Short mmCIF file of C-alpha atoms and ligand atoms in Angstrom, two decimals:
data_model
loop_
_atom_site.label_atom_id
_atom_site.label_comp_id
_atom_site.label_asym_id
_atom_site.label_seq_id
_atom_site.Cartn_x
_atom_site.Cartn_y
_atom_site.Cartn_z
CA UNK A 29 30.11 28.26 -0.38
CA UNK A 30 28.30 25.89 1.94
CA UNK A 31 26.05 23.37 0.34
CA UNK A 32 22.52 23.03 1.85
CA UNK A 33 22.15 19.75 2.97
CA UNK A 34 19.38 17.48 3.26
CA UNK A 35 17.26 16.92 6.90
CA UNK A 36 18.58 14.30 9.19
CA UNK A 37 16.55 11.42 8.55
CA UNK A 38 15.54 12.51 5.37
CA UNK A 39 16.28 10.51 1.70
CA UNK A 40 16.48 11.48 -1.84
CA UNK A 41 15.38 8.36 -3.62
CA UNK A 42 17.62 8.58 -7.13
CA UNK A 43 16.07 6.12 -10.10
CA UNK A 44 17.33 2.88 -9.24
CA UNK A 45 15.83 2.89 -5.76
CA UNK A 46 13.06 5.11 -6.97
CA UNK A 47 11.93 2.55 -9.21
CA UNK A 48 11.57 -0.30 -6.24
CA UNK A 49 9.48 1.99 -5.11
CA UNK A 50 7.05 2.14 -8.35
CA UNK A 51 7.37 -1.49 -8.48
CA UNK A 52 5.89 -1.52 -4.62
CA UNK A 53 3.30 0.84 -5.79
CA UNK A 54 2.15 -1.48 -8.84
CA UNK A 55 1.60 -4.32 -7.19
CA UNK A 56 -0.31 -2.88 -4.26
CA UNK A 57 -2.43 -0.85 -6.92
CA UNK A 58 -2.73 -4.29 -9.07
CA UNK A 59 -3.43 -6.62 -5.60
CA UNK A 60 -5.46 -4.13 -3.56
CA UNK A 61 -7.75 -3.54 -6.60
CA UNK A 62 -8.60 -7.28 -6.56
CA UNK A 63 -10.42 -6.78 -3.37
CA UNK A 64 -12.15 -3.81 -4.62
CA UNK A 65 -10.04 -0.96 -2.26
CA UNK A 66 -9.84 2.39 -4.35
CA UNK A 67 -7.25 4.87 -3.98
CA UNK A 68 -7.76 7.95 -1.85
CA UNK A 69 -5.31 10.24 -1.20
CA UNK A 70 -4.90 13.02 1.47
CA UNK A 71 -3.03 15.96 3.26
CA UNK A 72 0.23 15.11 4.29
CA UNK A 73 -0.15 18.19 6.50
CA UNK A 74 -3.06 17.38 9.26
CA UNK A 75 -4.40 19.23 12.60
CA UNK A 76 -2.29 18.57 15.33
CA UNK A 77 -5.38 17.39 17.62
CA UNK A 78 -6.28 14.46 14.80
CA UNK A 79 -3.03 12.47 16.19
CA UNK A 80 -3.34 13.72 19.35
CA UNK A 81 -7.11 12.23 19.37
CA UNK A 82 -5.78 9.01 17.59
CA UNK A 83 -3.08 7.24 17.98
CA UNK A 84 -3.00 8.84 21.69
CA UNK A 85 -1.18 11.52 23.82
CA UNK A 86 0.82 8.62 25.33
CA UNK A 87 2.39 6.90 22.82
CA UNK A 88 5.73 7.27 21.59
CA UNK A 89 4.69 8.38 18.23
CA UNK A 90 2.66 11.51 19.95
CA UNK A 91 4.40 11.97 22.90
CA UNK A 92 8.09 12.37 21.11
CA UNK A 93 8.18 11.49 17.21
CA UNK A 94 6.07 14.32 16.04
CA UNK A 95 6.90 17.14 13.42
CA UNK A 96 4.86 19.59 14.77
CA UNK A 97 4.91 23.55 14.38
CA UNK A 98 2.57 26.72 14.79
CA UNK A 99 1.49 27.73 11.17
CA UNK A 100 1.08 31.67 10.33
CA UNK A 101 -1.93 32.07 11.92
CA UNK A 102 -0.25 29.87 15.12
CA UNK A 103 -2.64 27.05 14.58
CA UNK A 104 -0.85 23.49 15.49
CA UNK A 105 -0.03 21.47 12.19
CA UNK A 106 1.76 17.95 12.08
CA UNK A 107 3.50 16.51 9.25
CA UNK A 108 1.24 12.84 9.02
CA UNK A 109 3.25 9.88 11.43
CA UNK A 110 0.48 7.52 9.91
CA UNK A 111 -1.83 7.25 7.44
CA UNK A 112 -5.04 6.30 9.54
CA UNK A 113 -5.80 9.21 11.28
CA UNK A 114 -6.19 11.13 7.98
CA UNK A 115 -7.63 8.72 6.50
CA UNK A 116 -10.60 8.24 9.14
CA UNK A 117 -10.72 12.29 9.03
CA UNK A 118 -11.34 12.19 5.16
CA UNK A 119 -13.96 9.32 5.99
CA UNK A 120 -15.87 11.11 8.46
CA UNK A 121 -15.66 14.37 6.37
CA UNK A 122 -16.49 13.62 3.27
CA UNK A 123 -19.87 11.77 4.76
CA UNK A 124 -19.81 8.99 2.17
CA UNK A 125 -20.72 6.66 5.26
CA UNK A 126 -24.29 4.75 5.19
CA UNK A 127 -25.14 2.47 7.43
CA UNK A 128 -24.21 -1.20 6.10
CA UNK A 129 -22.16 0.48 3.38
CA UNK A 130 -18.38 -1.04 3.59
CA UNK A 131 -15.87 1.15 2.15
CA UNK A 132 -11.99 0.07 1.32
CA UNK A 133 -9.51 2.56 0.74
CA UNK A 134 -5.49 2.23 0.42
CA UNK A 135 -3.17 4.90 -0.33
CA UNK A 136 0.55 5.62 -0.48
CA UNK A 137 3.50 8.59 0.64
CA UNK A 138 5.63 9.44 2.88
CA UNK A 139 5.26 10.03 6.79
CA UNK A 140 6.97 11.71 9.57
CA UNK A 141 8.34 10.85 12.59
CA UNK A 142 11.51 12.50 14.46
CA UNK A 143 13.05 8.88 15.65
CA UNK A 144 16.98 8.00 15.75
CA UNK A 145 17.46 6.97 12.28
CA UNK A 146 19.25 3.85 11.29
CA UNK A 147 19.22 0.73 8.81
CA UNK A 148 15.05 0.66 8.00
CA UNK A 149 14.07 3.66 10.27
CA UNK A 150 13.65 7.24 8.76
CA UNK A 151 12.14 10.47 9.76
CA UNK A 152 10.62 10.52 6.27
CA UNK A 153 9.60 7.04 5.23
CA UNK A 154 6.73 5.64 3.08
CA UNK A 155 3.75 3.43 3.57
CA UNK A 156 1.36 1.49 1.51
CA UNK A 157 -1.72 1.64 3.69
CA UNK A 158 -5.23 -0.12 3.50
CA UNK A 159 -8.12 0.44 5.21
CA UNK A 160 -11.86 -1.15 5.33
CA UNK A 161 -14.59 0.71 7.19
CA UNK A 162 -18.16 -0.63 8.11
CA UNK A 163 -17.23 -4.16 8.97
CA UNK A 164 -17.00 -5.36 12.07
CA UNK A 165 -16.62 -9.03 11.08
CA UNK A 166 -13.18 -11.26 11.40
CA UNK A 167 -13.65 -12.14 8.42
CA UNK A 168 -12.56 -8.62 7.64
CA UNK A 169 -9.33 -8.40 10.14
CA UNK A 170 -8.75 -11.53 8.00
CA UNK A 171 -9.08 -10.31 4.07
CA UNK A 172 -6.46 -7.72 5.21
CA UNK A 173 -4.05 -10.04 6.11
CA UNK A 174 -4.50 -12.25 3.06
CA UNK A 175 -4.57 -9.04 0.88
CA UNK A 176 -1.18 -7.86 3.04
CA UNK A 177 0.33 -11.31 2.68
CA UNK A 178 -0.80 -11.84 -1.50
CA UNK A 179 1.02 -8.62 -1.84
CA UNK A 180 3.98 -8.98 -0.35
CA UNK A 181 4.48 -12.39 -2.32
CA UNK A 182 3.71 -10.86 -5.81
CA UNK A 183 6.68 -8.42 -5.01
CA UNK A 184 8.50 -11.78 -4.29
CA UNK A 185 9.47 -11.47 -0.60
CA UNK A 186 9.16 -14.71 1.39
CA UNK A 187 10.39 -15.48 4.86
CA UNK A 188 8.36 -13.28 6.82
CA UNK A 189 6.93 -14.44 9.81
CA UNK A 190 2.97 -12.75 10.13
CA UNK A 191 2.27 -12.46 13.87
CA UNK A 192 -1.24 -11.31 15.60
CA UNK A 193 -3.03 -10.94 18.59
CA UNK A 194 -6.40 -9.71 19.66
CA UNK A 195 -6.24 -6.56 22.09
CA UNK A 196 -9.97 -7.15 23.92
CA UNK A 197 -12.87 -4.92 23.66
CA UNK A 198 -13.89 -2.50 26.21
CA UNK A 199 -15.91 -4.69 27.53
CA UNK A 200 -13.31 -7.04 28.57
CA UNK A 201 -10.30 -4.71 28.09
CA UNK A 202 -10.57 -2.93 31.79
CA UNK A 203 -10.41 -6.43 33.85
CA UNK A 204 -7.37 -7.02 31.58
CA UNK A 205 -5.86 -3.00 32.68
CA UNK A 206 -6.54 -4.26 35.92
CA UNK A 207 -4.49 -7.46 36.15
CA UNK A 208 -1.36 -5.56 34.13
CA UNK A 209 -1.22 -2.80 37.07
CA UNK A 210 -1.64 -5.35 39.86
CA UNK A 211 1.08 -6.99 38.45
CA UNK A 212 4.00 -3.61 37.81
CA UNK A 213 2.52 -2.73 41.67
CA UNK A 214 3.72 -6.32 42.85
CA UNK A 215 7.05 -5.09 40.81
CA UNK A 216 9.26 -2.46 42.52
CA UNK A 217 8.10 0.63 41.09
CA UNK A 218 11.13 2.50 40.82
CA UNK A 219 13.00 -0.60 38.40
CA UNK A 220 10.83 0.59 35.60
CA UNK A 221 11.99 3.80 32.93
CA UNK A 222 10.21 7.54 34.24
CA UNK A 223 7.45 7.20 31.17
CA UNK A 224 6.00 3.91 32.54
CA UNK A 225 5.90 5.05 36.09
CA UNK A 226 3.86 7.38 34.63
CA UNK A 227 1.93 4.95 32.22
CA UNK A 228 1.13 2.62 34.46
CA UNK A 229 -1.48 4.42 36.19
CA UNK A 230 -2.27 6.44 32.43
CA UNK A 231 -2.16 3.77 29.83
CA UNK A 232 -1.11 0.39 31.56
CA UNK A 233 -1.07 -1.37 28.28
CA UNK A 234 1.95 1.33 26.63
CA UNK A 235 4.04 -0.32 29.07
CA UNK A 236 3.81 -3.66 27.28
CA UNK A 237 5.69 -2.16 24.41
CA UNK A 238 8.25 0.18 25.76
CA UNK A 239 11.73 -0.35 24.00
CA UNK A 240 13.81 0.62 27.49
CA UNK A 241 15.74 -3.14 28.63
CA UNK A 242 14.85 -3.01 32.25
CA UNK A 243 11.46 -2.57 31.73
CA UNK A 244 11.47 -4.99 28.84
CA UNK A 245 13.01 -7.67 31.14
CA UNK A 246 10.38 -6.80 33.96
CA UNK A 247 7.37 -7.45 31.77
CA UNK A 248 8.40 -10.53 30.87
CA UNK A 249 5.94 -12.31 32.99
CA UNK A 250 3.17 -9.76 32.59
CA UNK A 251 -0.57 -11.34 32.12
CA UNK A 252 -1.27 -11.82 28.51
CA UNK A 253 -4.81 -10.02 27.06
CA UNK A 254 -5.61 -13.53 25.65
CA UNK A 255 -6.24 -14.67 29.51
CA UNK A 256 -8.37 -12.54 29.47
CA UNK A 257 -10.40 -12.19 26.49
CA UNK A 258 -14.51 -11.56 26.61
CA UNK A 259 -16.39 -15.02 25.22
CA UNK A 260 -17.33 -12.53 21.94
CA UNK A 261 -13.76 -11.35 21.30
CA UNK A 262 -12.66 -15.22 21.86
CA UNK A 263 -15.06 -16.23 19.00
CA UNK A 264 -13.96 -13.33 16.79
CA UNK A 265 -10.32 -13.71 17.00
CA UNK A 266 -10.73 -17.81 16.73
CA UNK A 267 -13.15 -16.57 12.91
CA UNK A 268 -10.12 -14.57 11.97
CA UNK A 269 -7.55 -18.12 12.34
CA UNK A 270 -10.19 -19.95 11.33
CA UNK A 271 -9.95 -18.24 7.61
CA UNK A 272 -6.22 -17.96 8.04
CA UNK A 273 -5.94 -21.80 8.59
CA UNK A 274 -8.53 -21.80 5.80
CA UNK A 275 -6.10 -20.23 3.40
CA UNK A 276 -3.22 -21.93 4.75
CA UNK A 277 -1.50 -18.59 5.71
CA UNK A 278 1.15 -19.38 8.33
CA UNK A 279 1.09 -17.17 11.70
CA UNK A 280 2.32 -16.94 15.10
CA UNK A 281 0.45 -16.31 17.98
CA UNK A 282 1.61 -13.45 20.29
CA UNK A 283 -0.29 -12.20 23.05
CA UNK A 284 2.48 -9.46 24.16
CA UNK A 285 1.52 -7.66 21.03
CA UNK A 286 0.11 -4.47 22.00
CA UNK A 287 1.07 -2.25 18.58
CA UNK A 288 2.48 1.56 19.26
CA UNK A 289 -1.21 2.92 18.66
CA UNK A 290 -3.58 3.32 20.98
CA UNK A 291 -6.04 3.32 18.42
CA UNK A 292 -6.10 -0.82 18.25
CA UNK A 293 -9.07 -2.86 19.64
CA UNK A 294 -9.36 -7.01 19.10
CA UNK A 295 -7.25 -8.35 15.99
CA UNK A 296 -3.76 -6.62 15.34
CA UNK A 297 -0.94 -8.00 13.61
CA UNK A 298 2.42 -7.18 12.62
CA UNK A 299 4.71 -9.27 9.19
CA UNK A 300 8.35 -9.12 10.90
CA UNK A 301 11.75 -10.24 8.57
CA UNK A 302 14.97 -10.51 10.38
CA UNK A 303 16.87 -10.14 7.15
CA UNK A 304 16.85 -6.23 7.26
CA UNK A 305 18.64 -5.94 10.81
CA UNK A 306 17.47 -4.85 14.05
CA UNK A 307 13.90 -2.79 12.88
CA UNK A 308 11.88 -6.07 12.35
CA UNK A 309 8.51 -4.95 11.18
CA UNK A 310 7.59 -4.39 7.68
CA UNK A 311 3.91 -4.11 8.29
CA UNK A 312 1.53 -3.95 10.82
CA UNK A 313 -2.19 -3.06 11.61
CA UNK A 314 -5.29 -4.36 12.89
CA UNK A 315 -9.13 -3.46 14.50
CA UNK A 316 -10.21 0.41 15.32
CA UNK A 317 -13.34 0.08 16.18
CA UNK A 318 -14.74 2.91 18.02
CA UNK A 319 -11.95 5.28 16.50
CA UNK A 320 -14.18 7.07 13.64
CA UNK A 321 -16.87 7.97 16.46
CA UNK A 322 -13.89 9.25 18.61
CA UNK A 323 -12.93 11.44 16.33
CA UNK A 324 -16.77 12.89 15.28
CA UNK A 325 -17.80 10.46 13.01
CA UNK A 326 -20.36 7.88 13.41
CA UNK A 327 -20.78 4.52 15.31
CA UNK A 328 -18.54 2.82 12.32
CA UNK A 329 -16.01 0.09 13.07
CA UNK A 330 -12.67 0.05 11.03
CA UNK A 331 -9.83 -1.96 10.36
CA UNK A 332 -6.54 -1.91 8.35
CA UNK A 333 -2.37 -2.00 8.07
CA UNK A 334 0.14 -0.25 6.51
CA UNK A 335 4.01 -1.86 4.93
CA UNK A 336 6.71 0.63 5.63
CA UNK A 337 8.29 1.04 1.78
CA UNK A 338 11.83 1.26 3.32
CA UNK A 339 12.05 -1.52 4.88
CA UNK A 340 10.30 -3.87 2.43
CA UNK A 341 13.06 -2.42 -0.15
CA UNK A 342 15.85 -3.73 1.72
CA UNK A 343 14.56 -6.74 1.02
CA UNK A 344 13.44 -6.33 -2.57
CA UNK A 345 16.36 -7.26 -5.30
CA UNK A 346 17.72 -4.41 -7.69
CA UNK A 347 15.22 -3.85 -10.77
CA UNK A 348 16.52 -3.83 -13.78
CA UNK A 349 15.16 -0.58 -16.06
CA UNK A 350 13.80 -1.30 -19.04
CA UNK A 351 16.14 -1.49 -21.82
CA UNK A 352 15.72 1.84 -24.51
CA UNK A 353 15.08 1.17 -27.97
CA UNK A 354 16.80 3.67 -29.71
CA UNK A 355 20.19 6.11 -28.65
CA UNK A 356 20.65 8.44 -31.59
CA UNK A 357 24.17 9.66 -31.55
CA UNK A 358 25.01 12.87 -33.00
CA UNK A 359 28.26 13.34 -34.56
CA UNK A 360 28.25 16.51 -36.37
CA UNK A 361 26.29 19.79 -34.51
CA UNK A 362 25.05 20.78 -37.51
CA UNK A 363 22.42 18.04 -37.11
CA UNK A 364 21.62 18.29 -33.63
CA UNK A 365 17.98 20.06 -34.24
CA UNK A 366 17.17 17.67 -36.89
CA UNK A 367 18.25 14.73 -34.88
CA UNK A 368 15.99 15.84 -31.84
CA UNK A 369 12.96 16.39 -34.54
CA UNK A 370 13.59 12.79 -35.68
CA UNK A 371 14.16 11.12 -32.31
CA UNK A 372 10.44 13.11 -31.06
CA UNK A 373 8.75 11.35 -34.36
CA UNK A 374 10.41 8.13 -33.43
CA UNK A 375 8.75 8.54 -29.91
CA UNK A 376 5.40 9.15 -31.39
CA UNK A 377 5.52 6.01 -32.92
CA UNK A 378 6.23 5.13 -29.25
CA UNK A 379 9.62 3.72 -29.11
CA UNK A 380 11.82 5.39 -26.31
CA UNK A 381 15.13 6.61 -26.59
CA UNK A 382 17.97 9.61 -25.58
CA UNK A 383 19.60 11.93 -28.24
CA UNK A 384 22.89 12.54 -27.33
CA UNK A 385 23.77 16.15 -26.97
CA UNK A 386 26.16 17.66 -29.40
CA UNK A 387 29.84 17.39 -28.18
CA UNK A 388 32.24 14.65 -28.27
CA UNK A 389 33.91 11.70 -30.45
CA UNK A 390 32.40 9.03 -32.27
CA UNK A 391 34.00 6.40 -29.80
CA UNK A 392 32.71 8.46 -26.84
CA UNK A 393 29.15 7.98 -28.31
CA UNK A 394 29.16 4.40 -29.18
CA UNK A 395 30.16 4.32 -25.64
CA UNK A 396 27.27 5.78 -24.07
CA UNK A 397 25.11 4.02 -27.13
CA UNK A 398 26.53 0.64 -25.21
CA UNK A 399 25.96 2.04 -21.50
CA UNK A 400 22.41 2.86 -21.92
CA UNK A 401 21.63 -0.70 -23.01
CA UNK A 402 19.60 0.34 -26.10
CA UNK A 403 18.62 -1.99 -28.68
CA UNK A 404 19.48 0.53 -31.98
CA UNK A 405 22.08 2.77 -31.96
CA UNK A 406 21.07 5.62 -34.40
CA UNK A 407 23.78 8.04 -36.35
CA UNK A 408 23.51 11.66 -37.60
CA UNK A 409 26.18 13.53 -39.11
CA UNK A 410 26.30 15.96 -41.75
CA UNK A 411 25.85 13.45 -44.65
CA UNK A 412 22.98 11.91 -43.31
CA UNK A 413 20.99 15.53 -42.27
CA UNK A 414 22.39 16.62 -45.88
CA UNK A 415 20.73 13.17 -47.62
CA UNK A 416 17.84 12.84 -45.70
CA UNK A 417 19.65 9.43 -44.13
CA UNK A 418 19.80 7.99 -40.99
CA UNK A 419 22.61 5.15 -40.01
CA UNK A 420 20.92 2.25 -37.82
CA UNK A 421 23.40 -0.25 -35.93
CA UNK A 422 22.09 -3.24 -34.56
CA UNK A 423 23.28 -3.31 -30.92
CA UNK A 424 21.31 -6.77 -29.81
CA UNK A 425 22.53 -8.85 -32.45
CA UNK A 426 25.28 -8.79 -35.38
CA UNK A 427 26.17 -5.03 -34.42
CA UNK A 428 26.04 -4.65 -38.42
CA UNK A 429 25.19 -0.93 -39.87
CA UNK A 430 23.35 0.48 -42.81
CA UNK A 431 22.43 3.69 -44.10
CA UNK A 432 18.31 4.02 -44.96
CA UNK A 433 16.28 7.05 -46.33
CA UNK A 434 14.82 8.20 -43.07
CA UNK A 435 11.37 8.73 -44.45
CA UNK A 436 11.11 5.17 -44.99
CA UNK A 437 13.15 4.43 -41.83
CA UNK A 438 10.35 6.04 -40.13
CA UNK A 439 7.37 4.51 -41.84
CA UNK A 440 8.89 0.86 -41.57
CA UNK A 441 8.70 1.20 -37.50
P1 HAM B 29 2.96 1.22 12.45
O1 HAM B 29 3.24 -0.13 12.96
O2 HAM B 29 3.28 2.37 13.33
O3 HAM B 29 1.41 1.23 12.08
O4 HAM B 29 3.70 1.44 11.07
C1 HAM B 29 3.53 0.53 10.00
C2 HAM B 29 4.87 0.24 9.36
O5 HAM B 29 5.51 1.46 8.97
C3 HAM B 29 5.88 -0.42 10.29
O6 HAM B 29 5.67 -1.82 10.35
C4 HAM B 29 7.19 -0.10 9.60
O7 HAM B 29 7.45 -1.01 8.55
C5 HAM B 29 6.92 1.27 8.98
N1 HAM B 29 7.56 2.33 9.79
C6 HAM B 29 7.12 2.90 10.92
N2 HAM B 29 7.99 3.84 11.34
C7 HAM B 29 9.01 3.87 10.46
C8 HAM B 29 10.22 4.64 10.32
N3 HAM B 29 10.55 5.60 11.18
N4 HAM B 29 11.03 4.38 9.26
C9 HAM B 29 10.73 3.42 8.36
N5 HAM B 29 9.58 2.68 8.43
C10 HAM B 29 8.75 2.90 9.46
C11 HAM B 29 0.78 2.29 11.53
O8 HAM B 29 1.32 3.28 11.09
C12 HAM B 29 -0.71 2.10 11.44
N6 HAM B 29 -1.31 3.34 10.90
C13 HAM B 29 -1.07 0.89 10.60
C14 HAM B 29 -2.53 0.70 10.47
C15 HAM B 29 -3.31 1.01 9.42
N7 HAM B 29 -3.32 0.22 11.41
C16 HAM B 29 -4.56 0.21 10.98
N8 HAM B 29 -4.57 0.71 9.77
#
């Protein structure tokens, strides 16, 4: 019979990856909560239109990555890219919004997007995401990044390089559109790839970021936003370095940053490793102001990033599972139920532990007593169900065994 295999793209995370995961999850939980974020969780499962409004029918993630399908009724769904679109959705709907009010949010899961996969680059992957709404202040733009970079040294990953860059307002954004088109119609048109012919004229700034060589190479000398930055969005981005230096965070300036969202307005940012091969970023975000009125909600400015789980695992160091405290070999059937009601009273004294199923030698237990790393190895045969006994083998230390009453066993632990 064929087996049914999983999706291209797709991973089944087995325990000892699962658990770097967890790990990932703890820390953000244990970090995020120190700057008073809560957790929110949504639909994985969104309106087409929400990413279409978002993150923009020109970029790459809307234009090509999308899982997207009719539903029953033929309505459009998509399988989440991101978490910010949903996230500003839940905002907006849930009308928790007052004016001054700041709200934080972070959550966690997998995402979709149908790109070639390789090392760090799935079509599901997972994000840790964070998100502040009702501050338009650097000094918000900058908490993030101190929250993004006290996270990802309490899951012990150093050498990253944090890089940002402040995309202009709409105010001074257009002057900026301006100079970039001037510049590709000073270039010979036909030199760059067929989607930024196209985005050019559409969305000059996409071009900035497009992945084809040629039109890498011919961008190269492309004004830079921070030419041409309005005096306000000069003093904001200089706030947000201004607490950076504060904090001594280290950073590198790069105005050629223009993110794969089109969602981004003044500060964005991106933490890059080149320890995990040729996908770079493990995290990335920055400003959306105007973004929650786009999308029906009110005049509230936003901000955030999100770490992509996958490729911050690469980098994280095998975690060791906690050792068991107990492995209760059975050696004679006959005691298998009584073994598995003694091993669920041990655990209700809260000591963890496996029984071993009935089946096999004495040697083959000790053996999988040793592999599971457990501090106590436990025995059951007949003559201990027929006493009332239980063996105990000390597998830390002297590896000695005794025979105790079990009752008392029990009520010495
Ligand atoms: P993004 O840069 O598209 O931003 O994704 C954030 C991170 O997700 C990336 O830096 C990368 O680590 C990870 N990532 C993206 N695609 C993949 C993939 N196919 N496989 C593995 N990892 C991937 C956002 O998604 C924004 N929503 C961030 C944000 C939040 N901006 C403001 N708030």
């Amino acid at each position: 019979m064929a087996k049914v295999q999983k999706i291209k793209g797709f991973a089944d995370l087995f325990p000892d990856e699962a658990a770097k995961y967890t790990f990932m999850e703890s820390c953000a939980r244990e970090v995020f909560s120190r700057y008073g974020f809560g957790e929110l969780r949504t639909p994985i499962l969104e309106k087409t239109e929400l990413f279409q409004k978002s993150i923009g029918e020109d970029t790459d993630v809307v234009g090509k990555e999308m899982f997207t399908f009719p539903d029953r009724k033929d309505r459009s769904l998509t399988m989440r890219p991101e978490a910010t679109a949903g996230v500003v959705r839940a905002f907006i709907e849930s009308k928790i919004h007052q004016p001054g009010n700041v709200s934080k949010f972070f959550t966690f899961g997998p995402m979709f997007r149908y790109e070639r996969p390789q090392k760090g680059r799935q079509r599901q992957f997972h994000q840790i995401d964070a998100e502040i709404f009702g501050a338009d202040e650097p000094q918000a733009d900058a908490e993030l990044i101190l929250m993004l970079t006290s996270f990802l040294n309490r899951i012990g990953l150093k050498n990253l390089t944090v890089e940002i860059n402040s995309l202009g307002c709409h105010e001074c954004r257009p002057a900026y559109k301006q100079a970039l088109v001037d510049y590709y119609h000073s270039k010979d048109k036909a030199n760059f790839c067929e989607d930024c012919r196209r985005r050019m004229e559409t969305n000059p700034l996409r071009v900035l970021d497009c992945k084809v060589p040629t039109c890498k190479e011919l961008v190269q000398d492309a004004p830079v936003i921070t030419d041409h930055l309005c005096p306000d969005c000069e003093a904001h981005f200089a706030d947000v370095r201004a607490v950076l230096d504060g904090a001594k965070v280290a950073y590198t300036l790069n105005p050629r940053m223009v993110r794969g969202l089109d969602y981004y307005v003044r500060t964005c940012f991106e933490v890059t490793s080149n320890d995990i091969g040729s996908q770079t970023a493990v995290a990335g975000g920055g400003r959306y102001d105007g973004l929650v009125r786009n999308l029906g909600g009110p005049d509230c400015p936003g901000t955030g990033f999100a770490c992509g789980m996958e490729r911050l695992a690469l980098l994280l160091d095998d975690i060791a599972p906690e050792a068991p405290d107990f492995y209760l070999a059975v050696v004679d059937q006959e005691a298998s139920n009584e073994a598995m009601l003694f091993a669920q009273a041990l655990r209700k004294k809260g000591l963890s532990g496996e029984v071993s199923f009935a089946g096999g030698s004495m040697k083959s237990r000790m053996r999988a007593a040793n592999k599971s790393g457990a501090k106590t190895c436990l025995i059951m045969g007949g003559s201990e169900l027929a006493d009332e006994t239980i063996t105990v083998k000390d597998m830390a230390g002297n590896r000695e065994q005794e025979t105790l009453d079990r009752k008392l066993y029990l009520a010495s632990l």
